[in-house]
mmCIF file of C-alpha atoms in Angstrom:
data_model
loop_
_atom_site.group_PDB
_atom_site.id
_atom_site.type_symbol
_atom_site.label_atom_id
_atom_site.label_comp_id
_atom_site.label_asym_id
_atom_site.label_seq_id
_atom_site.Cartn_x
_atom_site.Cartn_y
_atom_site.Cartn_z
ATOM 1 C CA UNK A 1235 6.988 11.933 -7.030
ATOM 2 C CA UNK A 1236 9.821 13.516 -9.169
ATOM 3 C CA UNK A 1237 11.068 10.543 -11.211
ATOM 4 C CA UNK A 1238 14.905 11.140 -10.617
ATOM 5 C CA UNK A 1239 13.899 10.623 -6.520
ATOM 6 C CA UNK A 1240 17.335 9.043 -5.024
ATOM 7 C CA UNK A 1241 16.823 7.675 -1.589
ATOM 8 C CA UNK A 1242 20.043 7.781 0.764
ATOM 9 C CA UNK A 1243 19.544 4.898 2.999
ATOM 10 C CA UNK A 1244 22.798 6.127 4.809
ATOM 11 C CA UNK A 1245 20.497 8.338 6.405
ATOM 12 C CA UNK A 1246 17.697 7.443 9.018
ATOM 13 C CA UNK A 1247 14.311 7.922 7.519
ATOM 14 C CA UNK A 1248 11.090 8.750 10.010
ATOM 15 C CA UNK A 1249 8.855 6.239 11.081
ATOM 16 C CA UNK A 1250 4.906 6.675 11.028
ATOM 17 C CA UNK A 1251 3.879 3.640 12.327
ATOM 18 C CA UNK A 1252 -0.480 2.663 12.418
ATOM 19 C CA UNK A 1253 -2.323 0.044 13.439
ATOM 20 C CA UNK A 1254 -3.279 -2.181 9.888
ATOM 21 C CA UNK A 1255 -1.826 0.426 7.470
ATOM 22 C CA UNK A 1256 0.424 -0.613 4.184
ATOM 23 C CA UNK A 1257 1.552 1.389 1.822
ATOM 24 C CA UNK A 1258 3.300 -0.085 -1.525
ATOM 25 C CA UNK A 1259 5.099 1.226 -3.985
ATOM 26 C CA UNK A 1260 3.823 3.066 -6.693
ATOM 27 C CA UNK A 1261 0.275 3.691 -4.664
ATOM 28 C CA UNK A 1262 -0.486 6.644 -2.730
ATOM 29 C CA UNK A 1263 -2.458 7.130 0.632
ATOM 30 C CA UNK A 1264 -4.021 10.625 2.245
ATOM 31 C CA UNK A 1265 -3.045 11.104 5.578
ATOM 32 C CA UNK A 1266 -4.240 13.376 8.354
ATOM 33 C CA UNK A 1267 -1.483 14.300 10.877
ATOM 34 C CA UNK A 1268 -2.983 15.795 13.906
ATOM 35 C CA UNK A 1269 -0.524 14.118 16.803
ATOM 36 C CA UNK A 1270 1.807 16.879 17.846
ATOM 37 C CA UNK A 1271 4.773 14.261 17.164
ATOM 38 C CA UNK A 1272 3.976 13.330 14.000
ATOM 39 C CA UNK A 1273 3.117 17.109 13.246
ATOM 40 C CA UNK A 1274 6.684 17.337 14.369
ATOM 41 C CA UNK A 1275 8.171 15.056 11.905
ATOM 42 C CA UNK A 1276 5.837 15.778 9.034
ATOM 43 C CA UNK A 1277 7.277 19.020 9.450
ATOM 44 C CA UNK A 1278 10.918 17.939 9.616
ATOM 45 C CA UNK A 1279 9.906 16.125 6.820
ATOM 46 C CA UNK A 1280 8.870 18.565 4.667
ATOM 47 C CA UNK A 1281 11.845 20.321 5.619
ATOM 48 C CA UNK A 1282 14.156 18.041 4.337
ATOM 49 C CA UNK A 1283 13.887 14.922 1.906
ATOM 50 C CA UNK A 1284 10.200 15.254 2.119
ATOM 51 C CA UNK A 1285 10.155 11.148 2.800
ATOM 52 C CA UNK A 1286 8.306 9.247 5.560
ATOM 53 C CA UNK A 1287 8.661 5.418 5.908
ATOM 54 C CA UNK A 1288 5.168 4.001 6.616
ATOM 55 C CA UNK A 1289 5.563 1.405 9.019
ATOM 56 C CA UNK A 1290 2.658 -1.361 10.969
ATOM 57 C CA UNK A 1291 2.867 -2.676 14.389
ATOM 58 C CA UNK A 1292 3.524 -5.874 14.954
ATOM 59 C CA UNK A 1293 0.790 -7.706 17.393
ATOM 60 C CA UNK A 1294 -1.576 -6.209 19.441
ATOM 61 C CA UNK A 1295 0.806 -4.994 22.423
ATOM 62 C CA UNK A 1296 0.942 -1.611 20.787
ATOM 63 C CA UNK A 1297 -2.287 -0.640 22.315
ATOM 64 C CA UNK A 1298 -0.375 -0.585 26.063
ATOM 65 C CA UNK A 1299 2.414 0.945 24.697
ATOM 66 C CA UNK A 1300 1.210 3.359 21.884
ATOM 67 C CA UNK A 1301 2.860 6.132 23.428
ATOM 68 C CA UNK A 1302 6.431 4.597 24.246
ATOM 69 C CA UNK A 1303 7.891 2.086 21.142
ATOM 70 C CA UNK A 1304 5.721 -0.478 20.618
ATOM 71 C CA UNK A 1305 7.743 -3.602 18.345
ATOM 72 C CA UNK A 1306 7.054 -2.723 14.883
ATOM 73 C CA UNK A 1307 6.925 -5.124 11.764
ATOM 74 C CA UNK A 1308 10.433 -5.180 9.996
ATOM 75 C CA UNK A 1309 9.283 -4.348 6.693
ATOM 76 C CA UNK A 1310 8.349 -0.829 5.664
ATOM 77 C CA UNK A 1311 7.254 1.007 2.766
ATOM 78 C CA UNK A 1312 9.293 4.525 2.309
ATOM 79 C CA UNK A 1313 6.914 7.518 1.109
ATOM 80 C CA UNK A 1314 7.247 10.257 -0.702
ATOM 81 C CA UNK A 1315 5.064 13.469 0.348
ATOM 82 C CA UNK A 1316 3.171 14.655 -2.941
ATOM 83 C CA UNK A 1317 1.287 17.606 -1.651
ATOM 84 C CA UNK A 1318 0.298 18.689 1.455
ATOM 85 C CA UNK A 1319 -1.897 21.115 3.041
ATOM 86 C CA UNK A 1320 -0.827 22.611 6.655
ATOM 87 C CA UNK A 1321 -4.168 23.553 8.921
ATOM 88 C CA UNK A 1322 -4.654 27.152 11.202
ATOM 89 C CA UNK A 1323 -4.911 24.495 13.969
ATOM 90 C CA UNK A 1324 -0.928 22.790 12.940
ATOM 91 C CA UNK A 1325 -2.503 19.849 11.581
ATOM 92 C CA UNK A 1326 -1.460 18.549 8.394
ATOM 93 C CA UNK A 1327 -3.134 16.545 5.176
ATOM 94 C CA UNK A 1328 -1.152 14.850 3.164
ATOM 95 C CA UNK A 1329 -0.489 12.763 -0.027
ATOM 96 C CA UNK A 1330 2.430 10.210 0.882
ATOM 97 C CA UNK A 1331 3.513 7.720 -2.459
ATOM 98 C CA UNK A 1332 4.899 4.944 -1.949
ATOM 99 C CA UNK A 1333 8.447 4.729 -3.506
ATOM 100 C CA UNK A 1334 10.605 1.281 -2.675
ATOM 101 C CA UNK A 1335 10.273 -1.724 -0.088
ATOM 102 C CA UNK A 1336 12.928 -1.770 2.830
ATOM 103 C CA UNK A 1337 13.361 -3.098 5.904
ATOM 104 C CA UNK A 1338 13.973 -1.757 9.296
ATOM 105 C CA UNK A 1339 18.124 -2.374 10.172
ATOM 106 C CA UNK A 1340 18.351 -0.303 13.363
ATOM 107 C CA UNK A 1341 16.495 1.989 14.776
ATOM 108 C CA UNK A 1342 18.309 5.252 15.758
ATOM 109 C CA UNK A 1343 17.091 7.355 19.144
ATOM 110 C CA UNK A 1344 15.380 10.501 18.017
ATOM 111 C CA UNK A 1345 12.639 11.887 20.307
ATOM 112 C CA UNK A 1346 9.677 12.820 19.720
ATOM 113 C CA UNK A 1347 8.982 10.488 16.960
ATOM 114 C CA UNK A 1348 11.232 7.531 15.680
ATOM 115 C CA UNK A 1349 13.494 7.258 13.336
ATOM 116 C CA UNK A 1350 15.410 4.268 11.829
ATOM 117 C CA UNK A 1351 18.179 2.894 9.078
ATOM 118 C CA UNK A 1352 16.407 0.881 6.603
ATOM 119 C CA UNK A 1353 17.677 -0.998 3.818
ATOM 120 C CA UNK A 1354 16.034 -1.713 0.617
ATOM 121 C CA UNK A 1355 14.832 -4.944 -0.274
ATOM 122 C CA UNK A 1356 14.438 -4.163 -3.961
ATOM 123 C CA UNK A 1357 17.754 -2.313 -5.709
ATOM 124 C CA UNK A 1358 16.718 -2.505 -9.269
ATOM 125 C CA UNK A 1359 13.216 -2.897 -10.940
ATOM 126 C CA UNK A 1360 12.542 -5.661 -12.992
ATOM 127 C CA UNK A 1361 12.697 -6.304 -16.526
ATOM 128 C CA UNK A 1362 9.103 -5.891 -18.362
ATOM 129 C CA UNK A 1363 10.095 -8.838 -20.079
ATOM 130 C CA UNK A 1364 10.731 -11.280 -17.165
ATOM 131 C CA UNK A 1365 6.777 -10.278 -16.351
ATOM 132 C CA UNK A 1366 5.437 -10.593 -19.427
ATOM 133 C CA UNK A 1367 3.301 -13.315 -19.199
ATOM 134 C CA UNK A 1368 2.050 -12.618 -15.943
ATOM 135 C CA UNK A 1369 0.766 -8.903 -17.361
ATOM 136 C CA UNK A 1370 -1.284 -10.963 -20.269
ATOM 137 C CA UNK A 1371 -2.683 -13.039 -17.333
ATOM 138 C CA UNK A 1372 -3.491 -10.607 -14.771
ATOM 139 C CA UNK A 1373 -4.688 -7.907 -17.512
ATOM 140 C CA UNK A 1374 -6.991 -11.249 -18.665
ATOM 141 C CA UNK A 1375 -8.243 -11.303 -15.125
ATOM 142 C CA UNK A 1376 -8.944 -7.666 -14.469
ATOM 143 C CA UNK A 1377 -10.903 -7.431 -17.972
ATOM 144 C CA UNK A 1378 -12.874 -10.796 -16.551
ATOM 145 C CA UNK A 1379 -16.597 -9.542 -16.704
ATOM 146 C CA UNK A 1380 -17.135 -11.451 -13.460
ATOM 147 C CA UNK A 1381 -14.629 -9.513 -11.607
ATOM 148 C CA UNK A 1382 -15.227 -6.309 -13.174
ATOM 149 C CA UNK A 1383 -18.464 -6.267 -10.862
ATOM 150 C CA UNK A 1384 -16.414 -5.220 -8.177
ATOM 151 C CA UNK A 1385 -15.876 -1.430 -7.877
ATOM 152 C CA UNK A 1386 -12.568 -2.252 -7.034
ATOM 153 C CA UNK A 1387 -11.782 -4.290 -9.849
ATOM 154 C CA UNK A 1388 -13.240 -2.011 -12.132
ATOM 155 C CA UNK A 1389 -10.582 1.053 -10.616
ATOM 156 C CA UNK A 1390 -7.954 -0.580 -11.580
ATOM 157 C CA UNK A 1391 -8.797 -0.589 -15.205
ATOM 158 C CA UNK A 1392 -7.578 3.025 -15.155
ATOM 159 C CA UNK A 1393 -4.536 1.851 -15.521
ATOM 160 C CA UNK A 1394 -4.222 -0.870 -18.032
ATOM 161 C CA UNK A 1395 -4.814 1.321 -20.783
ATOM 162 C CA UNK A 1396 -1.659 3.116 -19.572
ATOM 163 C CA UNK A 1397 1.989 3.097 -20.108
ATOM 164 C CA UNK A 1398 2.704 1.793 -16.732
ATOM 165 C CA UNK A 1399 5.002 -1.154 -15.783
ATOM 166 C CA UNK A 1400 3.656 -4.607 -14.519
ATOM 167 C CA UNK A 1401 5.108 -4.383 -11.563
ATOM 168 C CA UNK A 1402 3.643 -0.579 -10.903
ATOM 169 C CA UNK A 1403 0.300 -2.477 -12.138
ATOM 170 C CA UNK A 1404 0.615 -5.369 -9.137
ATOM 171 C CA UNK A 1405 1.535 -3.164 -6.778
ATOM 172 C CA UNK A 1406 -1.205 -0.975 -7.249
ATOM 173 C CA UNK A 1407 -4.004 -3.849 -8.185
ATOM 174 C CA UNK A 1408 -3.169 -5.299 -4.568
ATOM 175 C CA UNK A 1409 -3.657 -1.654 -3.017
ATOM 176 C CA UNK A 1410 -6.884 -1.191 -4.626
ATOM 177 C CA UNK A 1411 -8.487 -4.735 -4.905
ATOM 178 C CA UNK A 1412 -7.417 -6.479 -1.987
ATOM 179 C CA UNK A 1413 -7.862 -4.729 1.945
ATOM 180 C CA UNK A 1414 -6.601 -7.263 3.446
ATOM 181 C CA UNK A 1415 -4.148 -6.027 5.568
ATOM 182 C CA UNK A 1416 -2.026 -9.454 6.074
ATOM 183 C CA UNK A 1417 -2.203 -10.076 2.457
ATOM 184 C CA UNK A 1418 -0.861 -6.714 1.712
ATOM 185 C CA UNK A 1419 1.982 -6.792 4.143
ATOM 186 C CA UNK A 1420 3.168 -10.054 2.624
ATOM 187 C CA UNK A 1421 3.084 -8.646 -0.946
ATOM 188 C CA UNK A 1422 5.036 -5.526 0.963
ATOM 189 C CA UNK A 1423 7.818 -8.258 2.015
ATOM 190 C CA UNK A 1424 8.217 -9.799 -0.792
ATOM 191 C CA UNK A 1425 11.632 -8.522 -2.777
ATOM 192 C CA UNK A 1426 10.595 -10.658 -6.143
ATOM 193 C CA UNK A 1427 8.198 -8.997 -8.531
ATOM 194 C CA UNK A 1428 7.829 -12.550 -9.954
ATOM 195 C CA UNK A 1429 6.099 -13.818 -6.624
ATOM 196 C CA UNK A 1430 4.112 -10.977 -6.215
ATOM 197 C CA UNK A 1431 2.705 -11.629 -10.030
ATOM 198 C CA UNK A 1432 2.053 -15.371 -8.942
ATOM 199 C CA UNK A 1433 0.226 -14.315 -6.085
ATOM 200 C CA UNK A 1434 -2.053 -11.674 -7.291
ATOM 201 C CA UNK A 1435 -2.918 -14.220 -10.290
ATOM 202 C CA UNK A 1436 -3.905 -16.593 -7.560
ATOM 203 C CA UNK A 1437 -5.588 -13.520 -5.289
ATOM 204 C CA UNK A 1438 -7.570 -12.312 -8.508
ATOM 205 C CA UNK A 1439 -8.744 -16.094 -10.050
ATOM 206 C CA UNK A 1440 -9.662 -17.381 -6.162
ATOM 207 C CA UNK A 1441 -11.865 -14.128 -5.963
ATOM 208 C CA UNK A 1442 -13.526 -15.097 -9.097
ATOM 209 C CA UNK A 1443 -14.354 -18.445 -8.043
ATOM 210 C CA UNK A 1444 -15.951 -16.993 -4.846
ATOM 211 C CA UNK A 1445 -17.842 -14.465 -7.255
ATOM 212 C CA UNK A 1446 -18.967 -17.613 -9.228
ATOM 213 C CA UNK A 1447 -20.105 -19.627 -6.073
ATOM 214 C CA UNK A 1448 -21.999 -16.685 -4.758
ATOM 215 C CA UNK A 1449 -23.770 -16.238 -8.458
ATOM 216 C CA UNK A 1450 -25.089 -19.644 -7.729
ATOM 217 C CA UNK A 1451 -26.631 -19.234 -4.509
ATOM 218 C CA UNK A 1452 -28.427 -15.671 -5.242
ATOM 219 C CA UNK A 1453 -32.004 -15.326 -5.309
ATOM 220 C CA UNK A 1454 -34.149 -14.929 -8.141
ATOM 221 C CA UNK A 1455 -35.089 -11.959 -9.482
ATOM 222 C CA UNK A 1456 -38.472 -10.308 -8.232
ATOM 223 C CA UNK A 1457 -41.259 -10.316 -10.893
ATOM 224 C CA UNK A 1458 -41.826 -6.399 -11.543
ATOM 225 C CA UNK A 1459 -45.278 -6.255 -10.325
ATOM 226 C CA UNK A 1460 -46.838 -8.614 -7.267
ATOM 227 C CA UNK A 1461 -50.206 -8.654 -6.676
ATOM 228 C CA UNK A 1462 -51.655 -9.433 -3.171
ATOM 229 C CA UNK A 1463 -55.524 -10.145 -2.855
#
């Protein structure tokens, strides 16, 4: 994503809502279009602002009503389309990054997909300062040897050693590390980067706990060689 990306919310933005799909900021999803509506406004898309708002339903009732307008969550996560690779067939990969929270404020009549105006939840990132003790916490955490068992723990390690900003670094350590998708919506609502830090802290050191209780309970080891008369 180009790093001087505006968005003008006085526009509408497309919506591409599935079934127990977040996006968040900073993280990035792949994406196989192959409905012809959605080819249709990947296409418009790509046209234009190259930005697709990645929205979830909200209950089960889409499943009656998946092709009409099914109520959709109010918070959504607008995306940025990193590459893309069009098919002979019209279908359409893609790399969509996450750029900003926002929230659905009216949805605007557009056929065939839909459209809305959003508005964001965040307008200005927040100060590495204000978040540094929760980095020296959650980078305590993700270096825990414990945790770093998990393959998905042990991803986000990438990133410590980098440049990036804490609240890049929760954003994507709740993308990679935690799938569930209620959890991830809520850190997707959430407008305070503070919270978000609280939370994953919480997310990270109750998943650690589990880790230890499960350590307890395992097996022991098989001797090497059994011998059975």
């Amino acid at each position: 994503m180009p790093q001087t990306l505006t968005i003008d919310f006085r526009q509408p933005v497309p919506l591409f809502p599935l079934p127990n799909c977040v996006l968040l900021p900073h993280a990035t999803i792949p994406l196989h279009i192959f409905e012809p509506r959605y080819r249709k406004m990947t296409n418009d898309a790509l046209d234009s602002r190259g930005l697709i708002a990645m929205a979830s339903f909200e209950g089960s009732d889409w499943k009656a009503d998946y092709e009409g307008q099914p109520e959709l969550r109010p918070h959504v996560c607008v995306g940025y389309i990193m590459r893309h690779q069009r098919l002979d067939d019209g279908r359409i990969n893609l790399l969509l990054q996450g750029t900003c929270r926002a929230k659905i404020r009216e949805e605007i009549p557009h056929h065939p997909y839909r459209q809305a105006m959003l508005e964001p939840i965040e307008c200005e990132s927040p100060m590495e300062i204000d978040l540094v003790e929760h980095r020296v916490r959650i980078e305590a955490l993700l270096n825990d040897p414990l945790l770093k068992e998990l393959s998905s723990i042990a991803a986000v390690q990438n990133w410590l050693s980098r440049e990036i900003p804490t609240n890049a670094l929760i954003d994507l350590a709740t993308m990679t590390a935690c799938d569930d998708f209620d959890d991830r919506y809520a850190m997707l609502a959430e407008c305070d980067a503070q919270a978000r830090a609280t939370w994953l802290e919480r997310w990270l050191t109750a998943t650690r706990q589990t880790l230890r209780t499960a350590k307890k309970f395992e097996p022991p080891p098989l001797a090497d060689r059994i011998n059975v008369n």
